[in-house]
């Protein structure tokens, strides 16, 4: 390997010549030792009152100096010849030796190691490289990852020194093998799934309340997402212990949150800043609605048939009229031993009841269709 070219500076003070007739001091000539990598003897002539004279030629190119120069400070720059220890064995290789010396502060100079990717094997244990969530490290990822805006219609910047790869979160610690190992460790702390809950119907029967939440992964300065606080509670009214009065009052209180076709109640809470607070608030609303629906106020006892939410056949005027008519018919026929339950349970009365209820609740147009 070739050594680098090293520049050395020789400062020579040149003074003007004495006038004619004056005595010029005797010239002094002495050899000057130039350290490696010059490794070539250089003899420089120094004179106190005249320009220097070069006795021998150098191996490096020199800038020529004129004999007549003005008195000022000159800087003579010499460029060392680049020599290789293999081509010239007389020149010692001191560049490598100097690199191991200590700095002026006394501290040892640290050698820059090779990237870790150059030492990785094919069967490298990836969990030892990324055991937990950490920013992207280009020296530890043996993949030619590129990201960023391509400059001058070129390719995106490489992974070395790429800030775009540091901004975004990565999932290098959640590889399939790592997830499998984590699950194997957590398995000792988990209980087996109940064998009795082998279907969705059984799960819904024993656990009627369903809670829905969402987690978001954002590429921004904060990993917090405001939508993550929203909690949705779903439950079927048939799974709640409600009678006819409580069920109707419950539906009246929740309004549009209840779907009659699916018998599903949906409560969404997002007023509180935290998810746990919204969950507690949703459970509080369900508890209050359940207990309030069982209460019967004084004004509810004064409700008439016109105030009802839907038409009810039991104890209605239509039921009383048809029952009185049938009793009169049976009395005219002198038929004894017929009770009211038998009359109301007949097929004709059931069809009449179905038609009247549909007419009152759905209307004439919907019933005609």
Coordinates of N, CA and C in Angstrom, one line a residue, residues 189-295:
X189 N -47.0 -18.6 32.2 CA -47.8 -17.7 33.1 C -49.3 -17.6 32.7
X190 N -49.7 -18.3 31.6 CA -51.0 -18.3 31.1 C -51.8 -19.5 31.5
X191 N -53.1 -19.4 31.5 CA -54.0 -20.5 31.8 C -54.6 -21.1 30.5
X192 N -55.0 -22.3 30.6 CA -55.6 -22.9 29.4 C -57.0 -22.3 29.1
X193 N -57.3 -22.3 27.8 CA -58.7 -21.8 27.5 C -59.7 -22.8 28.0
X194 N -60.8 -22.3 28.6 CA -61.8 -23.2 29.1 C -62.4 -24.1 28.0
X195 N -62.5 -25.4 28.3 CA -63.0 -26.3 27.3 C -64.5 -26.2 27.1
X196 N -65.2 -25.6 28.1 CA -66.6 -25.4 27.9 C -67.0 -24.4 26.9
X197 N -66.1 -23.4 26.7 CA -66.3 -22.3 25.7 C -65.8 -22.7 24.4
X198 N -66.4 -23.6 23.7 CA -65.9 -24.1 22.5 C -66.7 -23.5 21.3
X199 N -67.5 -22.5 21.5 CA -68.3 -21.9 20.4 C -68.5 -20.4 20.7
X200 N -68.8 -19.7 19.7 CA -69.1 -18.2 19.9 C -70.4 -18.0 20.7
X201 N -71.4 -18.9 20.5 CA -72.6 -18.7 21.1 C -72.5 -18.9 22.7
X202 N -71.7 -19.8 23.1 CA -71.4 -20.0 24.5 C -70.6 -18.9 25.1
X203 N -69.7 -18.4 24.3 CA -68.9 -17.2 24.8 C -69.8 -16.0 25.0
X204 N -70.7 -15.8 24.0 CA -71.6 -14.7 24.1 C -72.6 -14.8 25.3
X205 N -73.0 -16.1 25.6 CA -73.9 -16.3 26.6 C -73.3 -16.0 28.0
X206 N -72.1 -16.5 28.2 CA -71.4 -16.3 29.5 C -70.7 -14.9 29.6
X207 N -70.4 -14.3 28.5 CA -69.7 -13.0 28.5 C -70.4 -12.1 27.5
X208 N -71.6 -11.6 27.9 CA -72.4 -10.8 26.9 C -71.9 -9.5 26.5
X209 N -71.0 -8.9 27.4 CA -70.5 -7.5 27.1 C -69.3 -7.6 26.3
X210 N -69.2 -6.9 25.2 CA -68.1 -6.9 24.3 C -67.5 -5.5 24.2
X211 N -66.2 -5.4 24.4 CA -65.5 -4.1 24.4 C -64.5 -4.0 23.2
X212 N -64.6 -2.9 22.5 CA -63.8 -2.7 21.3 C -62.9 -1.5 21.5
X213 N -61.6 -1.7 21.3 CA -60.6 -0.6 21.3 C -59.7 -0.7 20.1
X214 N -58.9 0.3 19.9 CA -58.0 0.3 18.7 C -56.7 1.0 19.1
X215 N -55.6 0.4 18.7 CA -54.2 0.9 18.9 C -53.7 1.4 17.5
X216 N -53.0 2.5 17.6 CA -52.4 3.1 16.3 C -50.9 3.2 16.4
X217 N -50.3 3.0 15.3 CA -48.8 3.2 15.2 C -48.6 4.5 14.3
X218 N -48.1 5.5 14.9 CA -47.9 6.8 14.2 C -46.4 7.1 14.0
X219 N -46.1 7.6 12.8 CA -44.8 8.0 12.5 C -44.7 9.5 12.7
X220 N -44.5 9.9 13.9 CA -44.5 11.3 14.3 C -43.6 11.5 15.5
X221 N -43.6 12.8 16.0 CA -42.8 13.1 17.2 C -43.4 12.4 18.4
X222 N -44.7 12.0 18.5 CA -45.3 11.4 19.6 C -46.0 10.1 19.2
X223 N -45.9 9.1 19.9 CA -46.5 7.8 19.6 C -48.0 7.8 20.1
X224 N -48.4 8.8 20.8 CA -49.8 8.9 21.3 C -50.7 9.3 20.2
X225 N -51.8 8.6 20.1 CA -52.8 8.9 19.1 C -54.1 9.2 19.8
X226 N -54.8 10.3 19.5 CA -56.0 10.7 20.2 C -57.2 9.6 20.0
X227 N -57.1 9.0 18.9 CA -58.2 8.0 18.6 C -58.1 6.7 19.4
X228 N -57.0 6.5 20.1 CA -56.8 5.3 20.9 C -57.6 5.3 22.2
X229 N -58.1 6.5 22.5 CA -58.8 6.6 23.8 C -60.3 6.2 23.6
X230 N -60.8 6.0 22.4 CA -62.2 5.7 22.2 C -62.5 4.2 22.6
X231 N -63.6 4.0 23.3 CA -64.0 2.7 23.8 C -65.4 2.5 23.3
X232 N -65.7 1.3 22.7 CA -67.0 1.0 22.2 C -67.5 -0.2 23.0
X233 N -68.7 -0.1 23.6 CA -69.3 -1.2 24.4 C -70.5 -1.7 23.6
X234 N -70.6 -3.0 23.5 CA -71.8 -3.7 22.8 C -72.3 -4.8 23.6
X235 N -73.7 -4.8 23.7 CA -74.4 -5.8 24.5 C -75.8 -6.0 23.9
X236 N -76.3 -7.2 24.0 CA -77.6 -7.5 23.5 C -78.6 -7.4 24.7
X237 N -79.8 -6.7 24.4 CA -80.7 -6.5 25.4 C -81.3 -7.9 25.9
X238 N -81.3 -8.9 25.1 CA -81.9 -10.2 25.5 C -81.0 -10.8 26.6
X239 N -79.8 -10.4 26.6 CA -78.9 -11.0 27.7 C -79.0 -10.3 29.0
X240 N -79.7 -9.1 29.0 CA -80.0 -8.4 30.3 C -81.3 -8.9 30.9
X241 N -81.3 -8.9 32.2 CA -82.5 -9.3 32.9 C -83.5 -8.2 33.0
X242 N -84.3 -8.0 32.0 CA -85.3 -6.9 31.9 C -86.7 -7.5 31.6
X243 N -87.7 -6.9 32.3 CA -89.1 -7.3 32.0 C -89.6 -6.4 30.8
X244 N -90.9 -6.5 30.5 CA -91.4 -5.7 29.4 C -91.3 -4.2 29.7
X245 N -91.7 -3.8 30.9 CA -91.6 -2.4 31.2 C -90.2 -1.8 31.2
X246 N -89.3 -2.6 31.8 CA -87.9 -2.2 31.9 C -87.2 -2.1 30.5
X247 N -87.6 -3.1 29.7 CA -87.0 -3.1 28.3 C -87.4 -1.9 27.5
X248 N -88.7 -1.6 27.6 CA -89.2 -0.5 26.8 C -88.7 0.9 27.3
X249 N -88.5 1.0 28.6 CA -88.0 2.2 29.2 C -86.5 2.3 28.8
X250 N -85.8 1.1 28.8 CA -84.4 1.1 28.5 C -84.2 1.6 27.0
X251 N -85.0 1.1 26.1 CA -84.9 1.5 24.7 C -85.2 3.0 24.6
X252 N -86.2 3.4 25.4 CA -86.5 4.9 25.3 C -85.4 5.7 25.8
X253 N -84.6 5.3 26.7 CA -83.5 6.1 27.3 C -82.3 6.1 26.3
X254 N -82.0 5.0 25.7 CA -80.8 4.9 24.9 C -81.0 5.5 23.5
X255 N -82.3 5.6 23.0 CA -82.6 6.2 21.7 C -82.0 5.4 20.6
X256 N -81.2 6.1 19.7 CA -80.7 5.6 18.5 C -79.5 4.6 18.7
X257 N -79.1 4.5 19.9 CA -78.0 3.5 20.2 C -78.4 2.1 20.2
X258 N -79.7 1.9 20.1 CA -80.2 0.5 20.1 C -80.7 0.1 18.7
X259 N -80.3 -1.0 18.2 CA -80.7 -1.5 16.9 C -81.8 -2.6 17.1
X260 N -83.0 -2.3 16.6 CA -84.1 -3.3 16.9 C -83.9 -4.6 16.1
X261 N -83.3 -4.5 14.9 CA -83.2 -5.6 14.0 C -82.2 -6.7 14.6
X262 N -81.1 -6.2 15.2 CA -80.1 -7.1 15.7 C -80.1 -7.2 17.3
X263 N -81.0 -6.4 17.9 CA -81.2 -6.4 19.4 C -79.8 -6.1 20.0
X264 N -79.1 -5.1 19.5 CA -77.8 -4.8 19.9 C -77.7 -3.4 20.4
X265 N -77.2 -3.2 21.6 CA -77.0 -1.8 22.1 C -75.5 -1.5 22.0
X266 N -75.2 -0.3 21.5 CA -73.8 0.2 21.2 C -73.6 1.5 21.9
X267 N -72.7 1.6 22.9 CA -72.3 2.8 23.6 C -70.9 3.1 23.3
X268 N -70.6 4.3 22.8 CA -69.3 4.8 22.4 C -68.9 6.0 23.3
X269 N -67.8 5.9 24.0 CA -67.3 6.9 24.9 C -66.0 7.4 24.4
X270 N -65.9 8.8 24.3 CA -64.6 9.4 23.9 C -64.4 10.8 24.6
X271 N -65.1 11.0 25.7 CA -65.0 12.3 26.4 C -63.8 12.4 27.3
X272 N -63.3 11.3 27.8 CA -62.2 11.4 28.7 C -60.9 11.2 27.9
X273 N -59.8 11.8 28.5 CA -58.5 11.7 27.7 C -57.8 10.3 27.7
X274 N -58.2 9.5 28.6 CA -57.5 8.1 28.7 C -58.5 7.0 28.4
X275 N -58.0 5.9 27.8 CA -58.8 4.8 27.5 C -59.5 4.2 28.7
X276 N -58.7 4.1 29.8 CA -59.3 3.5 31.0 C -60.4 4.3 31.6
X277 N -60.3 5.6 31.5 CA -61.4 6.5 31.9 C -62.7 6.3 31.1
X278 N -62.5 6.2 29.8 CA -63.7 6.0 28.9 C -64.3 4.6 29.1
X279 N -63.5 3.6 29.4 CA -64.0 2.3 29.7 C -64.9 2.3 31.0
X280 N -64.3 2.9 32.0 CA -65.1 3.1 33.3 C -66.4 3.9 33.1
X281 N -66.3 4.9 32.2 CA -67.5 5.7 32.0 C -68.6 4.9 31.2
X282 N -68.1 4.1 30.3 CA -69.1 3.2 29.5 C -69.8 2.2 30.4
X283 N -69.0 1.6 31.3 CA -69.6 0.6 32.3 C -70.5 1.4 33.3
X284 N -70.2 2.6 33.6 CA -71.1 3.4 34.5 C -72.4 3.7 33.8
X285 N -72.3 4.1 32.5 CA -73.6 4.4 31.8 C -74.5 3.1 31.7
X286 N -73.9 2.0 31.4 CA -74.7 0.7 31.3 C -75.3 0.4 32.7
X287 N -74.6 0.6 33.7 CA -75.2 0.3 35.1 C -76.3 1.3 35.4
X288 N -76.1 2.5 35.1 CA -77.2 3.5 35.4 C -78.4 3.3 34.5
X289 N -78.2 2.9 33.3 CA -79.4 2.6 32.4 C -80.2 1.4 32.9
X290 N -79.5 0.4 33.3 CA -80.1 -0.8 33.8 C -81.0 -0.5 35.0
X291 N -80.4 0.2 36.0 CA -81.2 0.4 37.2 C -82.3 1.5 37.0
X292 N -82.1 2.4 36.2 CA -83.1 3.4 35.9 C -84.3 2.8 35.2
X293 N -84.0 1.8 34.3 CA -85.1 1.2 33.6 C -86.1 0.4 34.5
X294 N -85.6 -0.1 35.6 CA -86.4 -0.9 36.5 C -87.3 0.0 37.4
X295 N -87.0 1.3 37.4 CA -87.8 2.2 38.3 C -89.1 2.5 37.6

